[in-house]
Short mmCIF file of C-alpha atoms and ligand atoms in Angstrom, two decimals:
data_model
loop_
_atom_site.label_atom_id
_atom_site.label_comp_id
_atom_site.label_asym_id
_atom_site.label_seq_id
_atom_site.Cartn_x
_atom_site.Cartn_y
_atom_site.Cartn_z
CA MET A 929 85.44 -78.79 103.23
CA THR A 930 87.21 -77.27 105.63
CA GLU A 931 85.67 -74.54 108.33
CA ASN A 932 88.97 -72.11 106.95
CA HIS A 933 86.61 -70.21 104.40
CA THR A 934 89.75 -68.24 103.55
CA LEU A 935 91.39 -67.91 99.60
CA THR A 936 95.24 -67.67 99.48
CA VAL A 937 96.50 -66.22 96.99
CA ARG A 938 100.45 -65.19 96.37
CA ASP A 939 100.66 -62.49 93.77
CA ASN A 940 103.69 -63.84 91.40
CA ARG A 941 104.80 -60.58 90.17
CA THR A 942 106.21 -59.70 94.46
CA GLY A 943 106.11 -62.83 95.55
CA GLU A 944 103.24 -61.48 98.39
CA GLU A 945 100.68 -63.76 99.49
CA TYR A 946 96.94 -62.46 101.13
CA GLU A 947 94.12 -64.17 102.69
CA LEU A 948 90.89 -63.27 101.36
CA PRO A 949 87.92 -64.16 102.99
CA ILE A 950 84.65 -65.98 101.11
CA THR A 951 81.85 -65.12 102.81
CA ASP A 952 78.11 -66.35 101.16
CA GLY A 953 80.26 -68.32 98.63
CA THR A 954 81.89 -64.63 96.97
CA ILE A 955 84.79 -62.65 98.28
CA ARG A 956 85.28 -58.72 97.96
CA ALA A 957 86.16 -56.97 95.35
CA GLY A 958 87.54 -54.86 97.86
CA ASP A 959 89.87 -57.10 98.97
CA LEU A 960 91.13 -58.07 95.95
CA GLY A 961 91.95 -53.95 95.37
CA LYS A 962 94.49 -54.62 98.43
CA ILE A 963 96.80 -56.51 95.97
CA GLY A 964 99.57 -54.92 94.44
CA LYS A 965 98.52 -51.81 95.81
CA THR A 966 101.02 -49.34 96.15
CA GLU A 967 102.06 -45.59 95.62
CA ASP A 968 101.24 -44.95 91.59
CA GLU A 969 99.51 -48.60 91.49
CA PRO A 970 95.89 -49.33 91.93
CA GLY A 971 95.41 -52.68 94.17
CA LEU A 972 93.13 -55.69 91.39
CA ALA A 973 90.08 -54.58 90.13
CA VAL A 974 86.95 -57.58 88.61
CA TYR A 975 86.83 -57.38 84.85
CA ASP A 976 83.51 -59.02 84.57
CA PRO A 977 81.21 -57.82 81.38
CA GLY A 978 77.74 -58.21 81.76
CA PHE A 979 78.55 -59.27 85.65
CA THR A 980 78.47 -62.61 83.88
CA ASN A 981 79.89 -63.61 87.91
CA THR A 982 79.76 -60.73 90.32
CA ALA A 983 77.12 -60.38 92.74
CA SER A 984 75.66 -56.52 93.23
CA THR A 985 73.22 -57.03 96.13
CA ARG A 986 72.69 -58.86 99.11
CA SER A 987 68.92 -59.97 98.64
CA SER A 988 66.05 -61.69 100.52
CA VAL A 989 63.40 -61.13 97.39
CA THR A 990 63.41 -63.86 95.02
CA PHE A 991 65.55 -67.51 95.01
CA ILE A 992 67.04 -69.23 91.18
CA ASP A 993 68.43 -72.02 91.22
CA GLY A 994 69.42 -72.18 87.35
CA ASP A 995 70.95 -75.81 87.65
CA LYS A 996 67.59 -76.96 89.18
CA GLY A 997 65.39 -74.71 87.70
CA ILE A 998 63.81 -73.12 90.96
CA LEU A 999 62.17 -70.51 91.08
CA GLU A 1000 60.27 -68.88 94.94
CA TYR A 1001 59.47 -65.32 95.28
CA ARG A 1002 60.12 -64.82 99.24
CA GLY A 1003 60.76 -69.11 100.35
CA TYR A 1004 57.57 -69.46 98.35
CA PRO A 1005 57.98 -72.07 94.91
CA ILE A 1006 56.62 -69.97 91.99
CA GLU A 1007 54.45 -73.23 90.62
CA GLN A 1008 52.51 -73.29 94.22
CA LEU A 1009 51.90 -69.24 93.90
CA ALA A 1010 50.57 -68.92 90.34
CA GLU A 1011 48.17 -72.12 91.57
CA LYS A 1012 46.98 -70.94 94.31
CA SER A 1013 47.36 -67.34 94.86
CA THR A 1014 46.53 -63.60 93.05
CA PHE A 1015 48.68 -61.40 91.18
CA LEU A 1016 48.00 -58.06 93.71
CA GLU A 1017 48.68 -60.45 97.30
CA VAL A 1018 52.03 -62.19 95.40
CA ALA A 1019 52.94 -57.82 94.81
CA TYR A 1020 52.16 -57.71 98.44
CA LEU A 1021 54.16 -60.28 99.59
CA LEU A 1022 57.02 -58.77 97.17
CA ILE A 1023 56.45 -55.72 98.45
CA HIS A 1024 56.41 -56.41 102.45
CA GLY A 1025 58.51 -59.96 102.81
CA GLU A 1026 55.41 -61.82 104.18
CA LEU A 1027 52.03 -62.86 102.63
CA PRO A 1028 49.27 -60.12 103.68
CA THR A 1029 46.23 -60.81 106.69
CA LYS A 1030 42.89 -61.01 105.28
CA GLU A 1031 42.67 -57.48 107.18
CA GLN A 1032 46.12 -55.91 104.95
CA HIS A 1033 44.84 -58.02 101.90
CA ASP A 1034 41.85 -56.23 101.36
CA GLN A 1035 43.76 -52.46 102.09
CA TRP A 1036 46.05 -53.05 99.49
CA VAL A 1037 43.71 -54.09 96.72
CA HIS A 1038 41.24 -51.14 98.26
CA GLU A 1039 44.51 -48.93 97.85
CA ILE A 1040 45.33 -50.00 94.83
CA THR A 1041 41.93 -50.31 93.13
CA PHE A 1042 41.80 -46.63 93.50
CA HIS A 1043 44.41 -45.36 92.67
CA THR A 1044 44.50 -46.55 89.64
CA PHE A 1045 42.84 -43.00 87.40
CA VAL A 1046 46.64 -40.75 85.64
CA HIS A 1047 45.92 -37.32 85.84
CA GLU A 1048 44.73 -35.89 82.95
CA ASN A 1049 47.62 -34.30 81.56
CA VAL A 1050 49.10 -38.32 80.72
CA LYS A 1051 46.48 -38.40 78.74
CA SER A 1052 47.26 -35.36 76.53
CA LEU A 1053 51.19 -36.47 77.13
CA MET A 1054 49.88 -39.99 75.64
CA GLN A 1055 48.01 -38.20 72.65
CA GLY A 1056 50.68 -36.16 71.16
CA PHE A 1057 52.02 -40.02 70.32
CA ARG A 1058 52.80 -41.07 65.82
CA TYR A 1059 49.66 -43.41 65.86
CA ASP A 1060 51.80 -46.31 65.06
CA ALA A 1061 53.98 -45.66 68.68
CA HIS A 1062 55.81 -48.13 69.88
CA PRO A 1063 53.84 -49.18 73.09
CA MET A 1064 57.13 -49.94 74.62
CA GLY A 1065 58.27 -46.85 74.26
CA MET A 1066 54.51 -45.05 75.45
CA LEU A 1067 55.21 -46.51 78.49
CA LEU A 1068 58.69 -45.64 79.26
CA SER A 1069 57.82 -42.14 78.68
CA SER A 1070 54.47 -42.11 80.85
CA VAL A 1071 56.18 -43.46 83.91
CA GLY A 1072 58.76 -41.33 83.77
CA ALA A 1073 56.24 -38.10 83.22
CA LEU A 1074 54.41 -39.22 86.67
CA SER A 1075 57.32 -38.54 88.32
CA THR A 1076 56.96 -34.58 87.22
CA PHE A 1077 53.23 -35.03 89.15
CA TYR A 1078 54.49 -36.79 91.78
CA PRO A 1079 57.31 -34.81 93.33
CA GLU A 1080 57.18 -35.37 97.07
CA ALA A 1081 58.57 -39.19 95.19
CA ARG A 1082 62.16 -37.63 95.68
CA ASN A 1083 61.87 -38.20 99.46
CA ILE A 1084 63.25 -41.65 99.06
CA SER A 1085 63.66 -42.20 102.80
CA ASP A 1086 60.33 -42.16 103.33
CA PRO A 1087 59.04 -44.95 104.58
CA THR A 1088 55.42 -43.69 104.20
CA VAL A 1089 55.77 -41.83 101.16
CA ARG A 1090 57.47 -44.63 99.67
CA HIS A 1091 54.33 -46.71 100.53
CA GLU A 1092 52.29 -44.18 98.90
CA GLN A 1093 53.46 -44.67 95.17
CA VAL A 1094 54.75 -48.10 95.24
CA VAL A 1095 50.55 -48.19 95.12
CA ARG A 1096 50.39 -45.55 92.35
CA MET A 1097 53.01 -47.14 89.98
CA ILE A 1098 51.05 -51.15 90.33
CA ALA A 1099 48.04 -49.64 90.26
CA LYS A 1100 48.42 -46.95 87.41
CA MET A 1101 50.85 -49.14 85.75
CA PRO A 1102 47.44 -50.98 83.57
CA THR A 1103 46.12 -47.98 82.76
CA LEU A 1104 49.39 -46.50 80.93
CA GLY A 1105 49.73 -50.37 79.49
CA ALA A 1106 45.78 -50.05 78.11
CA TRP A 1107 45.45 -46.29 76.97
CA SER A 1108 49.22 -47.69 75.64
CA PHE A 1109 47.88 -50.21 73.32
CA ARG A 1110 44.16 -48.07 72.49
CA HIS A 1111 46.23 -44.61 71.16
CA ALA A 1112 48.08 -47.28 68.60
CA GLN A 1113 44.61 -49.14 67.71
CA GLY A 1114 43.03 -45.04 67.24
CA LYS A 1115 40.46 -46.66 69.83
CA PRO A 1116 39.72 -44.30 72.40
CA TYR A 1117 41.00 -44.59 75.95
CA VAL A 1118 38.91 -46.63 78.75
CA TYR A 1119 38.60 -45.45 81.59
CA PRO A 1120 39.50 -47.76 85.15
CA ASP A 1121 36.32 -49.29 85.81
CA ASN A 1122 37.07 -50.16 90.07
CA ASP A 1123 34.40 -52.37 90.36
CA LEU A 1124 36.41 -54.70 88.82
CA SER A 1125 39.51 -57.43 89.71
CA TYR A 1126 42.73 -55.77 88.91
CA THR A 1127 43.03 -58.03 85.25
CA GLU A 1128 39.54 -57.53 84.89
CA ASN A 1129 39.71 -53.97 85.01
CA PHE A 1130 43.00 -54.42 82.82
CA LEU A 1131 40.87 -56.47 79.88
CA SER A 1132 37.88 -53.52 80.06
CA MET A 1133 40.46 -50.57 79.65
CA LEU A 1134 42.28 -53.14 77.19
CA PHE A 1135 39.20 -53.85 75.14
CA LYS A 1136 35.94 -52.29 76.25
CA MET A 1137 33.85 -50.61 73.63
CA SER A 1138 30.52 -49.20 73.17
CA GLU A 1139 29.24 -51.93 75.88
CA PRO A 1140 27.76 -49.84 79.41
CA LYS A 1141 30.09 -51.97 81.16
CA TYR A 1142 33.34 -54.74 79.54
CA ASP A 1143 32.20 -58.37 80.87
CA PRO A 1144 35.06 -60.30 81.55
CA ASP A 1145 36.15 -64.21 80.81
CA PRO A 1146 37.08 -65.25 84.19
CA ARG A 1147 38.63 -67.70 82.68
CA LEU A 1148 40.73 -65.34 80.92
CA ALA A 1149 41.25 -62.67 83.52
CA LYS A 1150 42.77 -65.63 85.24
CA ALA A 1151 44.81 -66.64 83.18
CA LEU A 1152 46.68 -63.37 82.75
CA ASP A 1153 46.14 -62.96 86.59
CA VAL A 1154 48.81 -66.06 86.58
CA LEU A 1155 50.80 -64.65 83.81
CA LEU A 1156 51.64 -61.12 85.77
CA ILE A 1157 51.86 -63.76 89.04
CA LEU A 1158 54.60 -65.98 86.43
CA HIS A 1159 56.87 -62.23 85.45
CA ALA A 1160 56.62 -60.38 89.04
CA ASP A 1161 59.90 -60.94 89.97
CA HIS A 1162 63.55 -62.47 88.98
CA GLU A 1163 66.07 -61.47 91.00
CA GLN A 1164 69.05 -59.39 89.18
CA ASN A 1165 67.99 -59.51 85.76
CA CYS A 1166 68.23 -57.06 83.42
CA SER A 1167 65.82 -54.21 84.06
CA THR A 1168 66.14 -54.98 87.57
CA ASN A 1169 69.98 -54.33 87.71
CA ALA A 1170 68.67 -50.84 85.37
CA VAL A 1171 66.36 -50.37 88.68
CA ARG A 1172 68.86 -50.13 90.98
CA SER A 1173 71.43 -48.78 88.94
CA VAL A 1174 69.07 -45.45 88.40
CA GLY A 1175 67.86 -45.90 91.59
CA SER A 1176 71.70 -45.85 93.93
CA SER A 1177 71.42 -42.16 92.43
CA GLN A 1178 68.73 -41.38 94.98
CA VAL A 1179 66.19 -40.45 92.37
CA ASP A 1180 62.83 -40.91 92.80
CA PRO A 1181 60.99 -44.55 91.85
CA TYR A 1182 59.29 -43.55 89.32
CA SER A 1183 62.58 -42.82 86.38
CA ALA A 1184 64.30 -45.60 88.00
CA VAL A 1185 61.37 -47.90 86.81
CA SER A 1186 61.52 -46.12 83.53
CA ALA A 1187 65.07 -47.10 83.27
CA GLY A 1188 63.93 -50.66 83.90
CA ILE A 1189 61.62 -50.49 81.54
CA ALA A 1190 63.69 -49.58 78.70
CA ALA A 1191 66.01 -52.43 79.64
CA LEU A 1192 62.76 -54.60 79.69
CA TYR A 1193 62.16 -53.36 76.04
CA GLY A 1194 65.21 -54.54 74.55
CA PRO A 1195 65.14 -58.71 72.36
CA LEU A 1196 67.45 -59.60 74.80
CA HIS A 1197 65.02 -59.78 77.82
CA GLY A 1198 61.71 -58.39 77.85
CA GLY A 1199 61.10 -58.22 74.04
CA ALA A 1200 61.82 -61.31 73.11
CA ASN A 1201 58.24 -62.18 73.60
CA GLU A 1202 57.36 -60.25 71.15
CA ALA A 1203 60.56 -61.89 68.75
CA VAL A 1204 59.41 -64.90 69.49
CA LEU A 1205 55.92 -64.28 67.75
CA LYS A 1206 57.66 -62.64 65.07
CA MET A 1207 60.30 -65.45 64.44
CA LEU A 1208 57.46 -68.34 64.55
CA LYS A 1209 55.36 -66.50 62.13
CA ARG A 1210 58.48 -66.27 59.95
CA ILE A 1211 59.32 -69.66 59.64
CA GLY A 1212 55.40 -70.50 58.68
CA SER A 1213 55.18 -74.05 59.29
CA LYS A 1214 57.04 -76.90 60.61
CA GLU A 1215 58.98 -78.11 57.63
CA ASN A 1216 60.58 -74.99 57.41
CA ILE A 1217 62.02 -75.72 60.38
CA PRO A 1218 65.22 -77.82 59.79
CA ALA A 1219 66.70 -74.71 57.80
CA PHE A 1220 65.61 -72.15 60.52
CA ILE A 1221 67.67 -73.93 62.93
CA GLU A 1222 70.84 -74.41 60.48
CA GLY A 1223 70.83 -70.34 60.43
CA VAL A 1224 70.98 -70.88 64.29
CA LYS A 1225 73.79 -73.06 64.43
CA ASN A 1226 75.12 -70.86 62.21
CA GLY A 1227 75.17 -67.19 63.87
CA ASP A 1228 72.84 -65.99 61.66
CA GLU A 1229 70.16 -65.52 64.35
CA LYS A 1230 69.76 -66.16 67.71
CA LEU A 1231 66.12 -68.88 69.21
CA MET A 1232 64.89 -66.49 70.66
CA GLY A 1233 62.96 -67.46 73.83
CA PHE A 1234 65.74 -69.96 73.90
CA GLY A 1235 68.49 -69.98 76.18
CA HIS A 1236 68.83 -68.13 80.00
CA ARG A 1237 72.08 -66.89 82.80
CA VAL A 1238 70.75 -68.29 85.10
CA TYR A 1239 68.75 -71.05 84.25
CA LYS A 1240 70.56 -74.06 82.50
CA ASN A 1241 67.64 -75.99 82.58
CA TYR A 1242 63.95 -76.29 81.78
CA ASP A 1243 62.54 -72.37 82.96
CA PRO A 1244 60.21 -73.10 85.35
CA ARG A 1245 57.77 -70.12 84.20
CA ALA A 1246 57.90 -71.71 80.57
CA THR A 1247 56.84 -74.97 81.95
CA ILE A 1248 53.77 -73.47 83.89
CA ILE A 1249 52.61 -71.54 80.43
CA LYS A 1250 53.08 -74.04 78.86
CA LYS A 1251 49.79 -75.57 80.91
CA ALA A 1252 48.15 -72.33 80.88
CA CYS A 1253 48.30 -72.67 77.06
CA ASP A 1254 45.71 -75.10 77.21
CA ASP A 1255 43.24 -73.26 79.51
CA VAL A 1256 43.06 -69.75 77.35
CA PHE A 1257 42.96 -72.30 73.90
CA GLU A 1258 40.00 -73.97 75.54
CA VAL A 1259 37.85 -70.54 75.14
CA THR A 1260 40.20 -69.05 72.27
CA GLY A 1261 40.94 -71.88 70.14
CA VAL A 1262 44.71 -73.28 69.73
CA ASN A 1263 47.20 -70.66 68.29
CA PRO A 1264 48.32 -72.21 65.34
CA LEU A 1265 51.75 -70.88 65.93
CA LEU A 1266 51.74 -74.06 68.77
CA GLU A 1267 52.38 -76.62 66.03
CA ILE A 1268 54.92 -75.00 65.33
CA ALA A 1269 56.64 -74.35 68.55
CA GLN A 1270 56.11 -77.28 69.87
CA GLU A 1271 58.26 -79.35 66.71
CA LEU A 1272 60.38 -76.09 67.38
CA GLU A 1273 61.46 -76.81 71.36
CA LYS A 1274 61.29 -80.61 70.28
CA ILE A 1275 63.83 -80.49 68.35
CA ALA A 1276 66.16 -78.22 69.65
CA LEU A 1277 66.08 -80.03 72.29
CA GLU A 1278 67.59 -83.23 70.07
CA ASP A 1279 70.30 -80.74 69.17
CA GLU A 1280 73.98 -80.79 69.96
CA TYR A 1281 73.98 -77.21 69.80
CA PHE A 1282 71.04 -76.54 71.54
CA VAL A 1283 72.36 -79.42 74.45
CA LYS A 1284 75.62 -78.01 74.57
CA ARG A 1285 75.33 -74.96 75.05
CA LYS A 1286 72.77 -75.54 77.93
CA LEU A 1287 69.81 -74.15 76.10
CA TYR A 1288 66.09 -74.69 76.93
CA PRO A 1289 62.64 -72.57 76.53
CA ASN A 1290 62.77 -69.06 78.59
CA VAL A 1291 59.90 -67.77 80.27
CA ASP A 1292 59.39 -65.56 76.82
CA PHE A 1293 58.86 -68.71 74.19
CA TYR A 1294 55.06 -69.69 74.57
CA SER A 1295 54.16 -66.91 76.86
CA GLY A 1296 53.39 -64.74 73.23
CA LEU A 1297 50.90 -67.76 72.02
CA ILE A 1298 48.60 -66.79 74.91
CA TYR A 1299 49.03 -62.85 74.42
CA GLU A 1300 48.70 -63.15 70.79
CA ALA A 1301 45.84 -65.39 71.67
CA LEU A 1302 43.77 -62.39 74.21
CA GLN A 1303 43.83 -60.70 71.42
CA PHE A 1304 46.78 -58.56 72.31
CA PRO A 1305 49.26 -57.50 68.91
CA PRO A 1306 53.09 -59.02 69.97
CA GLU A 1307 53.61 -54.82 70.41
CA MET A 1308 52.06 -55.74 74.03
CA PHE A 1309 53.75 -58.41 75.13
CA THR A 1310 56.34 -57.27 76.82
CA VAL A 1311 54.45 -54.23 77.51
CA LEU A 1312 52.37 -57.05 79.64
CA PHE A 1313 55.80 -58.18 81.09
CA ALA A 1314 56.35 -54.62 82.55
CA ILE A 1315 53.03 -54.86 84.26
CA GLY A 1316 53.17 -57.77 85.81
CA ARG A 1317 57.34 -56.95 86.75
CA THR A 1318 56.18 -54.30 88.69
CA PRO A 1319 56.11 -55.06 92.26
CA GLY A 1320 59.40 -57.10 91.29
CA TRP A 1321 61.51 -53.85 90.72
CA LEU A 1322 59.35 -51.81 93.16
CA ALA A 1323 60.61 -54.70 96.00
CA GLN A 1324 64.45 -54.34 94.49
CA TRP A 1325 64.23 -50.57 94.78
CA SER A 1326 62.70 -50.50 98.05
CA GLU A 1327 65.44 -53.39 99.13
CA LEU A 1328 68.24 -50.90 97.54
CA VAL A 1329 66.87 -47.71 99.32
CA ASP A 1330 67.34 -49.64 102.95
CA ASP A 1331 70.22 -51.73 101.99
CA LYS A 1332 72.87 -49.61 104.48
CA GLU A 1333 75.70 -51.69 102.02
CA GLN A 1334 74.73 -49.57 98.53
CA LYS A 1335 76.10 -47.14 97.31
CA ILE A 1336 75.65 -45.17 94.02
CA ALA A 1337 76.96 -47.57 91.29
CA ARG A 1338 79.99 -46.14 89.31
CA PRO A 1339 81.95 -49.59 87.80
CA LYS A 1340 85.36 -49.34 87.54
CA GLN A 1341 86.77 -49.68 83.31
CA ILE A 1342 89.59 -50.75 81.46
CA TYR A 1343 91.62 -47.89 79.92
CA THR A 1344 92.49 -49.23 76.00
CA GLY A 1345 92.51 -45.52 74.33
CA ASP A 1346 95.31 -43.18 73.52
CA ARG A 1347 97.01 -40.81 76.47
CA ARG A 1348 98.34 -37.50 77.20
CA LEU A 1349 98.00 -36.29 72.95
CA GLU A 1350 99.00 -32.72 72.21
CA PHE A 1351 95.91 -30.61 71.10
CA VAL A 1352 95.91 -28.71 68.21
CA PRO A 1353 93.84 -25.76 67.52
CA ALA A 1354 91.38 -26.47 64.47
CA ALA A 1355 92.85 -23.70 62.67
CA GLU A 1356 95.76 -24.69 62.65
CA ARG A 1357 94.66 -28.32 61.59
CA TRP A 1358 92.36 -27.68 58.76
CA ALA A 1359 96.05 -25.77 57.34
CA ASN A 1360 97.98 -28.47 56.73
CA GLU A 1361 95.19 -30.49 55.58
CA SER A 1362 95.81 -31.04 51.96
C1 LIG B 564 64.45 -62.74 79.82
O1 LIG B 564 68.03 -62.44 83.19
C2 LIG B 564 67.04 -62.75 83.92
O2 LIG B 564 66.49 -63.63 84.82
C3 LIG B 564 65.65 -62.97 82.31
C4 LIG B 564 63.98 -63.11 83.01
C5 LIG B 564 63.40 -62.51 83.47
O3 LIG B 564 62.19 -63.20 84.17
O4 LIG B 564 63.00 -60.93 83.76
O5 LIG B 564 64.63 -64.70 82.82
C6 LIG B 564 63.23 -62.36 81.41
O6 LIG B 564 65.07 -61.36 79.67
C7 LIG B 564 64.08 -64.09 79.13
C8 LIG B 564 65.19 -64.31 78.07
C9 LIG B 564 64.93 -63.42 76.94
N1 LIG B 564 65.44 -63.51 75.92
C10 LIG B 564 65.64 -64.21 74.96
O7 LIG B 564 65.14 -65.15 74.78
C11 LIG B 564 66.56 -63.93 73.74
C12 LIG B 564 67.67 -65.07 73.36
N2 LIG B 564 67.91 -65.75 74.14
C13 LIG B 564 69.85 -64.98 74.38
O8 LIG B 564 70.26 -63.68 73.89
C14 LIG B 564 70.73 -65.27 75.69
O9 LIG B 564 70.51 -66.56 75.67
C15 LIG B 564 70.43 -64.59 76.86
C16 LIG B 564 70.23 -63.29 76.15
C17 LIG B 564 69.53 -64.83 77.87
C18 LIG B 564 71.25 -64.92 77.66
O10 LIG B 564 72.60 -65.08 77.01
P1 LIG B 564 74.40 -65.14 77.72
O11 LIG B 564 74.10 -65.78 79.69
O12 LIG B 564 74.72 -63.43 78.26
O13 LIG B 564 74.57 -65.65 76.88
P2 LIG B 564 75.40 -65.97 76.25
O14 LIG B 564 74.69 -65.32 74.31
O15 LIG B 564 76.73 -66.07 76.76
O16 LIG B 564 75.10 -67.39 75.30
C19 LIG B 564 75.96 -68.71 75.18
C20 LIG B 564 76.20 -69.42 73.59
C21 LIG B 564 76.50 -68.00 73.09
O17 LIG B 564 77.18 -69.32 71.39
P3 LIG B 564 78.80 -69.63 71.73
O18 LIG B 564 79.70 -68.27 71.50
O19 LIG B 564 79.42 -70.26 73.17
O20 LIG B 564 79.41 -70.54 70.27
O21 LIG B 564 74.92 -69.39 74.26
C22 LIG B 564 74.68 -69.23 72.48
C23 LIG B 564 75.71 -67.49 72.12
O22 LIG B 564 75.65 -67.39 70.94
N3 LIG B 564 73.61 -68.89 72.98
C24 LIG B 564 72.22 -69.34 71.75
C25 LIG B 564 71.05 -68.29 72.38
N4 LIG B 564 71.40 -68.36 73.71
C26 LIG B 564 72.88 -68.36 73.63
N5 LIG B 564 71.88 -69.76 70.67
C27 LIG B 564 71.33 -69.45 69.68
N6 LIG B 564 69.77 -69.57 70.29
C28 LIG B 564 69.69 -68.81 71.71
N7 LIG B 564 68.56 -68.28 72.21
#
């Protein structure tokens, strides 16, 4: 390949030629805008529904190589972080861009531990939901509501104010998630226990009953910590794009993150883990798998937990989660749906329909099996995903705020509607109706 990193474009409508610089494997849409631009005509734009081939930002937070199944947070391979780090250390890495010293780590853990409480009014807000409200609806509402308790958060240009909101959101997400779970169960809300670690405290707020102090199983707390690490960031996924797009209007981070939670809620994104469990239960037995697969190939439905916009190979997180299943099932007993999931994966990976489309298990295919074994109902699975993704959303939002190249998100469109119609007032229109 030559050193001449340019694209020569010939506009055959005019015979004009243009030299467009190629930078980091991209051309700037603005340079395309020069092609065919006249007094009356706008220049060329890019039409890319779902942004399948559009870079929206520069970022140093997460690297993914979809063909090789590589995922790195700030350059560290996910396999090493999942095995050797903790969720709060990974959260520090994502937010600050480097691993903490002991003093920085201890200060970070202390700050987060002592910000786990939420204002009592948030509890009243949550108690206003119906008994069967979906926890994700409660989470996105209560995180958005936090913006009204910390009005100073709108001062996004102040790094100290930003740091305070980042700590608050990472600290309070488990409290809000646990309380949405307790609400759905009709059980009293459990307050944070600052003697416990981040995931132990989360388990306490979820499952503590009449005992004076919750005694978390360290193996389950560890498994949950690994799952949170695996969900912590994933470059410009749908919900991160939502956080960045809403954040580009310079709104406070609580409002931007509540938009991310809303995007994550969808079954094509974070809601897939809940959909996988329901799909496995609907299949019910290994004997029903061939008929189900035929239905997918006929386009009746999707194989939830399979496929990915970026990974055209096995999602490295799915590999790690599959291994974590063994650790959890040692404590809880094997989830009977595991056998159906494994058989479904085996059949799909040998079937031309999935092979041709490079559809492999993604992070959501096995995570639900662990969550269910940990006694979470399917409606809580995406709440767990949101708690894990919070440091990633906040790292990406902080990067957006500091990025001098960023502007308010406002895409173009291709207009397909009517033009210049003559408006007839309602009285005249209706008088002529037969
Ligand atoms: C997450 O982006 C991220 O990084 C997300 C995430 C993160 O950490 O933030 O990794 C988390 O959201 C994981 C994905 C969870 N979603 C699911 O498991 C839902 C099922 N998967 C699909 O809906 C789909 O694979 C997506 C949404 C994940 C990706 O969709 P794309 O990239 O837009 O791909 P596509 O829909 O254009 O599919 C290409 C082809 C199509 O077939 P043809 O039209 O070419 O015949 O593959 C087919 C699709 O119909 N296809 C599937 C399928 N996924 C894609 N067919 C059956 N089952 C599936 N799961």
